Amino acid sequence: MVMQDLKENVGRLLNMSLYYRYVDDILIMAKEEEVDKIFDVFNSYHYRLKFTIEFENNRSINFLDLSLIVVDNRLTIDWFHKNTFSGRYLSFYSNHPNCMKRGIVYGLVDRAILLSHPPFFNKNICLCIDMLIENGYPLDYIFNNINVRIKSSIERYKVASDGGEVSLNNNKNLENKIKKHLVIPFIKGISGRVGGIFDKSDTLMGYRTLNGLDKFIKVQKDITSKNCKSHVVYKINCKDCDSTYVGQTKRQLQTRIKEHKNNLRMDSSKHSVISQHIMEYDHRFDWENIDIMDVEHNYKRRLISEMLHIKEQPKGLNYMRDTELLSESYTSILNEISTLKYSRF
């Protein structure tokens, strides 16, 4: 909004042949004698806004991912990379589905072609090949997928030349067919077979990796205390026996725990299973060491997580109705996981 306001208030005072902005990058074409004035006006708009300037060099200037080159008074475009560009992409040996690796190849080919004019195609495709090799992609995999993408690009160009509608997506009328999206964890050898079941359905499959960089690279933010966390699945342990209770809440954990404690003061007809356990056996619960089993902002997924953790309990206090929505097909594997998990202690 600030940059838009800047253009509206300052732009009309300046003599610019061309003004194009993308977020905070601005491309301006103006007479040489007007450049210093334009730069000063922009920098005087607000004391917190300070712009830098880059001039054309040898009839060429870089803007975003493009090199804009004037040849024989005609504008030619090439794909541009900054000096800090590393060429690092998803490694072929990483634990990701093949569709993501294929997407890396397609994405590079699209940028090599769509962000440049024909004289630069060969150079840019060679650059793509070099980068893919550096990231571990086999040559036959590279060339097969590059050929597929180039052929589809040619077909799109023919459609556009005939006045048809062009889509970068190879699946025709995909937006009309797809009604649902389903994302599952990627496990090599298993997820692909599961995805194949949905190939002919109205569901578009997606995959997510279980090992993300967020497990190793932490954002340096203030750590939220356990009691202040929200959207959690939690477990309360009895101090005097092995009984446990699993619940979920979208509010702060301390708010939900306070409700559990206050329930004990209510009429016995309104007692929760925790209060009933305390009254019947004169046991105490460990309110200071609540276990957070999961953090999930999506309500449906949080409910599923709660049911799974309820099923895992060897001596759970939860009512049976708390897991009645969980498919029976999970029972055997959950029992096996629970047995392996708690047999260690």
Coordinates of C-alpha atoms in Angstrom, one line a residue:
M1 CA 0.0 0.0 0.0
V2 CA 2.9 2.4 0.8
M3 CA 4.5 1.8 -2.6
Q4 CA 1.1 2.2 -4.4
D5 CA 0.6 5.5 -2.5
L6 CA 4.1 6.6 -3.5
K7 CA 3.3 6.1 -7.1
E8 CA 0.0 8.0 -6.9
N9 CA 1.5 11.0 -5.1
V10 CA 4.9 11.2 -6.6
G11 CA 4.5 9.6 -10.0
R12 CA 2.4 12.4 -11.4
L13 CA 5.0 15.0 -10.5
L14 CA 7.7 13.3 -12.5
N15 CA 8.4 12.8 -16.2
M16 CA 8.7 9.0 -16.6
S17 CA 8.2 7.2 -19.9
L18 CA 7.8 3.9 -18.1
Y19 CA 7.0 2.9 -14.6
Y20 CA 6.6 -0.7 -13.5
R21 CA 6.6 -2.0 -10.0
Y22 CA 6.6 -5.5 -8.5
V23 CA 6.4 -5.4 -4.7
D24 CA 9.4 -3.1 -3.9
D25 CA 11.3 -3.5 -7.2
I26 CA 10.7 -0.7 -9.6
L27 CA 11.6 -0.4 -13.3
I28 CA 11.7 3.2 -14.6
M29 CA 12.5 4.6 -18.1
A30 CA 13.3 8.3 -18.2
K31 CA 15.6 10.9 -19.7
E32 CA 19.1 10.9 -18.4
E33 CA 18.8 14.5 -17.1
E34 CA 15.6 13.5 -15.1
V35 CA 17.2 10.6 -13.2
D36 CA 18.7 12.5 -10.3
K37 CA 15.5 14.4 -9.7
I38 CA 13.4 11.2 -9.7
F39 CA 15.8 9.5 -7.3
D40 CA 15.8 12.5 -4.9
V41 CA 12.0 12.8 -5.0
F42 CA 11.5 9.1 -4.2
N43 CA 14.0 9.2 -1.3
S44 CA 12.4 12.3 0.2
Y45 CA 8.9 10.8 0.3
H46 CA 9.4 9.3 3.8
Y47 CA 12.5 9.3 6.0
R48 CA 12.2 5.5 6.5
L49 CA 12.1 4.8 2.8
K50 CA 15.5 4.8 1.2
F51 CA 15.9 3.6 -2.4
T52 CA 19.0 2.4 -4.2
I53 CA 19.5 2.8 -8.0
E54 CA 20.9 0.7 -10.8
F55 CA 21.6 2.1 -14.2
E56 CA 21.7 0.2 -17.5
N57 CA 25.1 -1.0 -18.6
N58 CA 25.8 -1.7 -22.3
R59 CA 22.1 -1.3 -23.1
S60 CA 21.2 -3.9 -20.5
I61 CA 19.6 -3.8 -17.1
N62 CA 18.5 -6.6 -14.7
F63 CA 15.0 -6.6 -13.2
L64 CA 13.7 -9.4 -11.0
D65 CA 14.7 -12.7 -12.8
L66 CA 15.1 -10.9 -16.2
S67 CA 17.9 -9.3 -18.1
L68 CA 16.4 -6.6 -20.3
I69 CA 18.7 -6.1 -23.3
V70 CA 18.2 -3.6 -26.2
V71 CA 19.5 -4.9 -29.5
D72 CA 18.9 -2.9 -32.7
N73 CA 16.3 -0.8 -30.8
R74 CA 14.3 -3.9 -29.9
L75 CA 13.9 -5.3 -26.4
T76 CA 15.3 -8.8 -25.9
I77 CA 14.9 -10.8 -22.6
D78 CA 17.1 -13.3 -21.0
W79 CA 16.9 -15.3 -17.8
F80 CA 18.9 -13.6 -15.0
H81 CA 20.6 -15.0 -11.9
K82 CA 22.0 -12.9 -9.1
N83 CA 25.6 -13.4 -7.9
T84 CA 24.3 -15.1 -4.8
F85 CA 22.4 -17.7 -6.8
S86 CA 23.6 -21.1 -5.5
G87 CA 22.0 -23.5 -8.0
R88 CA 20.8 -25.7 -5.2
Y89 CA 17.5 -27.5 -5.8
L90 CA 15.8 -30.7 -4.4
S91 CA 18.4 -33.5 -4.5
F92 CA 17.5 -36.5 -6.6
Y93 CA 18.5 -38.7 -3.7
S94 CA 16.2 -37.0 -1.2
N95 CA 13.2 -38.8 0.3
H96 CA 10.6 -37.1 -1.9
P97 CA 8.1 -38.5 -4.4
N98 CA 9.1 -38.6 -8.0
C99 CA 6.4 -36.1 -9.0
M100 CA 8.2 -33.4 -6.9
K101 CA 11.6 -34.2 -8.6
R102 CA 9.9 -34.2 -12.0
G103 CA 8.4 -30.8 -11.1
I104 CA 11.9 -29.4 -10.4
V105 CA 12.9 -30.3 -14.0
Y106 CA 9.6 -28.9 -15.4
G107 CA 10.0 -25.7 -13.4
L108 CA 13.5 -25.1 -14.6
V109 CA 12.6 -25.7 -18.2
D110 CA 9.6 -23.4 -18.0
R111 CA 11.8 -20.6 -16.6
A112 CA 14.5 -21.2 -19.2
I113 CA 11.9 -20.8 -22.0
L114 CA 9.3 -18.4 -20.6
L115 CA 11.8 -15.9 -19.2
S116 CA 13.9 -15.6 -22.3
H117 CA 13.8 -15.1 -26.0
P118 CA 14.7 -17.9 -28.5
P119 CA 18.4 -16.8 -29.0
F120 CA 19.0 -17.7 -25.3
F121 CA 17.0 -21.0 -25.2
N122 CA 20.0 -23.3 -25.9
K123 CA 22.2 -21.5 -23.3
N124 CA 19.5 -21.7 -20.6
I125 CA 18.6 -25.3 -21.2
C126 CA 22.3 -26.2 -20.9
L127 CA 22.3 -24.3 -17.7
C128 CA 19.3 -26.3 -16.4
I129 CA 21.1 -29.6 -17.3
D130 CA 24.2 -28.5 -15.5
M131 CA 22.3 -27.5 -12.4
L132 CA 20.3 -30.8 -12.4
I133 CA 23.5 -32.8 -12.7
E134 CA 25.0 -30.9 -9.7
N135 CA 21.9 -31.9 -7.7
G136 CA 22.3 -35.6 -8.5
Y137 CA 19.8 -36.1 -11.3
P138 CA 20.7 -38.9 -13.8
L139 CA 21.2 -37.8 -17.4
D140 CA 18.5 -40.1 -18.8
Y141 CA 16.0 -38.7 -16.3
I142 CA 17.0 -35.2 -17.1
F143 CA 16.7 -35.5 -20.9
N144 CA 13.5 -37.6 -20.8
N145 CA 11.7 -35.0 -18.7
I146 CA 13.1 -32.0 -20.5
N147 CA 11.9 -33.5 -23.8
V148 CA 8.4 -34.0 -22.4
R149 CA 8.2 -30.5 -21.1
I150 CA 9.6 -28.9 -24.3
K151 CA 7.1 -30.8 -26.4
S152 CA 4.2 -29.7 -24.2
S153 CA 5.5 -26.1 -24.4
I154 CA 5.5 -26.4 -28.2
E155 CA 1.9 -27.7 -28.1
R156 CA 0.9 -24.8 -25.9
Y157 CA 2.5 -22.3 -28.3
K158 CA 0.6 -23.9 -31.2
V159 CA -2.7 -23.6 -29.3
A160 CA -1.9 -19.9 -28.5
S161 CA -1.0 -19.2 -32.1
D162 CA -4.4 -20.6 -33.1
G163 CA -6.1 -18.3 -30.7
G164 CA -6.9 -21.0 -28.1
E165 CA -6.7 -20.8 -24.3
V166 CA -3.3 -21.8 -22.9
S167 CA -2.7 -23.5 -19.6
L168 CA 0.6 -24.4 -18.0
N169 CA -1.1 -27.5 -16.6
N170 CA -1.1 -30.6 -18.8
N171 CA -4.3 -31.9 -17.3
K172 CA -7.1 -30.5 -19.3
N173 CA -10.1 -29.1 -17.5
L174 CA -8.4 -30.2 -14.2
E175 CA -10.2 -27.5 -12.3
N176 CA -13.6 -28.9 -13.3
K177 CA -12.7 -32.5 -12.4
I178 CA -11.0 -32.1 -9.1
K179 CA -13.3 -31.7 -6.1
K180 CA -11.1 -32.7 -3.2
H181 CA -7.5 -32.6 -2.2
L182 CA -5.8 -35.2 0.0
V183 CA -2.3 -34.9 1.4
I184 CA -0.6 -37.9 2.9
P185 CA 2.9 -38.5 4.3
F186 CA 5.4 -39.7 1.8
I187 CA 6.8 -43.2 2.5
K188 CA 8.7 -44.7 -0.4
G189 CA 7.1 -47.8 -1.8
I190 CA 3.8 -47.3 0.0
S191 CA 2.5 -43.8 -0.7
G192 CA 2.7 -44.3 -4.5
R193 CA 0.4 -47.4 -4.3
V194 CA -2.0 -45.5 -2.0
G195 CA -2.0 -42.6 -4.5
G196 CA -2.7 -45.0 -7.4
I197 CA -6.0 -46.0 -5.8
F198 CA -7.2 -42.4 -6.2
D199 CA -6.0 -41.9 -9.8
K200 CA -9.5 -42.4 -11.3
S201 CA -11.4 -40.7 -8.6
D202 CA -12.2 -37.0 -8.1
T203 CA -9.5 -36.6 -5.5
L204 CA -6.1 -35.0 -6.2
M205 CA -3.3 -36.6 -4.2
G206 CA -0.5 -34.7 -2.6
Y207 CA 2.4 -35.7 -0.5
R208 CA 4.3 -34.2 2.4
T209 CA 7.7 -35.3 3.8
L210 CA 8.0 -36.4 7.4
N211 CA 11.6 -35.1 7.7
G212 CA 11.6 -31.3 7.1
L213 CA 14.3 -28.8 7.6
D214 CA 12.2 -27.2 10.4
K215 CA 13.4 -30.1 12.6
F216 CA 17.0 -29.0 12.2
I217 CA 16.8 -25.3 11.5
K218 CA 14.9 -23.5 14.2
V219 CA 13.5 -20.0 13.8
Q220 CA 14.9 -17.8 16.6
K221 CA 11.7 -16.8 18.3
D222 CA 10.9 -16.6 22.0
I223 CA 9.9 -20.1 23.2
T224 CA 6.3 -20.4 24.1
S225 CA 5.8 -22.0 27.5
K226 CA 4.0 -25.3 27.5
N227 CA 1.0 -24.0 29.4
C228 CA 0.6 -21.2 26.9
K229 CA 0.5 -23.4 23.8
S230 CA -2.7 -23.8 22.0
H231 CA -4.2 -26.2 19.4
V232 CA -2.7 -29.2 21.3
V233 CA -3.4 -32.8 22.0
Y234 CA -2.4 -33.4 25.6
K235 CA -2.1 -36.2 28.2
I236 CA -2.6 -36.0 31.9
N237 CA -1.0 -38.7 34.1
C238 CA -2.2 -40.1 37.4
K239 CA 0.5 -39.9 40.1
D240 CA -0.7 -42.9 42.0
C241 CA -1.4 -45.4 39.2
D242 CA -0.8 -45.9 35.5
S243 CA -4.1 -44.3 34.4
T244 CA -3.9 -41.5 31.8
Y245 CA -6.3 -39.1 30.1
V246 CA -5.9 -37.7 26.6
G247 CA -7.7 -34.6 25.4
Q248 CA -7.5 -31.8 22.8
T249 CA -8.1 -28.1 22.9
K250 CA -7.7 -25.1 20.6
R251 CA -7.3 -22.7 23.6
Q252 CA -4.2 -22.3 25.7
L253 CA -3.4 -25.5 27.6
Q254 CA -3.5 -23.7 31.0
T255 CA -7.1 -22.7 30.4
R256 CA -8.2 -26.3 29.6
I257 CA -6.3 -27.6 32.7
K258 CA -8.0 -25.1 34.9
E259 CA -11.3 -26.4 33.7
H260 CA -10.3 -30.0 34.6
K261 CA -9.4 -28.8 38.1
N262 CA -12.6 -26.8 38.6
N263 CA -14.7 -29.7 37.5
L264 CA -13.9 -31.4 40.8
R265 CA -15.9 -28.7 42.6
M266 CA -19.0 -29.3 40.5
D267 CA -22.0 -31.5 41.4
S268 CA -21.0 -35.2 41.1
S269 CA -23.5 -35.7 38.3
K270 CA -21.3 -33.4 36.2
H271 CA -18.0 -34.9 37.1
S272 CA -15.6 -35.7 34.3
V273 CA -13.7 -39.1 34.1
I274 CA -10.8 -37.4 35.8
S275 CA -12.9 -36.1 38.7
Q276 CA -14.5 -39.5 39.0
H277 CA -11.1 -41.2 39.2
I278 CA -10.0 -38.8 41.9
M279 CA -13.1 -39.2 44.0
E280 CA -13.3 -43.0 43.7
Y281 CA -9.7 -43.9 44.3
D282 CA -8.4 -40.8 46.2
H283 CA -5.7 -40.4 43.6
R284 CA -3.8 -37.3 42.5
F285 CA -3.1 -36.1 38.9
D286 CA 0.2 -34.6 37.9
W287 CA -1.1 -31.1 36.8
E288 CA 2.4 -29.6 36.6
N289 CA 3.8 -32.1 34.1
I290 CA 1.2 -32.3 31.3
D291 CA 2.5 -34.1 28.2
I292 CA 1.8 -32.4 24.9
M293 CA 1.4 -35.3 22.4
D294 CA 0.8 -33.2 19.2
V295 CA 0.3 -29.6 18.0
E296 CA -2.2 -29.4 15.1
H297 CA -4.1 -26.3 14.1
N298 CA -6.6 -28.1 11.8
Y299 CA -9.6 -29.2 13.9
K300 CA -10.3 -32.4 12.0
R301 CA -6.7 -33.5 12.1
R302 CA -6.5 -32.6 15.7
L303 CA -9.5 -34.8 16.5
I304 CA -7.9 -37.7 14.6
S305 CA -4.7 -37.2 16.5
E306 CA -6.6 -37.2 19.8
M307 CA -8.3 -40.5 18.9
L308 CA -5.1 -42.1 17.9
H309 CA -3.4 -41.2 21.2
I310 CA -6.4 -42.3 23.1
K311 CA -6.2 -45.7 21.5
E312 CA -2.5 -45.9 22.4
Q313 CA -3.1 -45.7 26.1
P314 CA -2.7 -49.0 28.0
K315 CA -4.9 -47.7 30.9
G316 CA -6.8 -44.8 29.5
L317 CA -9.7 -43.1 31.3
N318 CA -11.4 -41.8 28.2
Y319 CA -14.9 -42.9 27.3
M320 CA -15.3 -45.3 24.4
R321 CA -17.4 -42.7 22.5
D322 CA -14.2 -40.6 22.3
T323 CA -12.9 -42.9 19.6
E324 CA -16.1 -44.1 18.0
L325 CA -15.4 -42.1 14.8
L326 CA -12.0 -43.8 14.3
S327 CA -12.1 -46.6 11.7
E328 CA -11.6 -50.1 13.1
S329 CA -9.0 -50.7 10.4
Y330 CA -6.5 -48.8 12.6
T331 CA -7.1 -50.9 15.7
S332 CA -4.6 -53.8 15.1
I333 CA -1.7 -51.5 14.1
L334 CA -2.4 -49.1 17.0
N335 CA -2.5 -52.0 19.4
E336 CA 0.8 -53.2 18.1
I337 CA 2.4 -49.8 18.3
S338 CA 1.1 -49.3 21.8
T339 CA 2.5 -52.7 22.9
L340 CA 6.0 -51.9 21.4
K341 CA 5.9 -48.4 22.9
Y342 CA 5.0 -49.3 26.4
S343 CA 6.9 -52.6 26.6
R344 CA 10.1 -50.5 26.8
F345 CA 9.2 -49.2 30.3

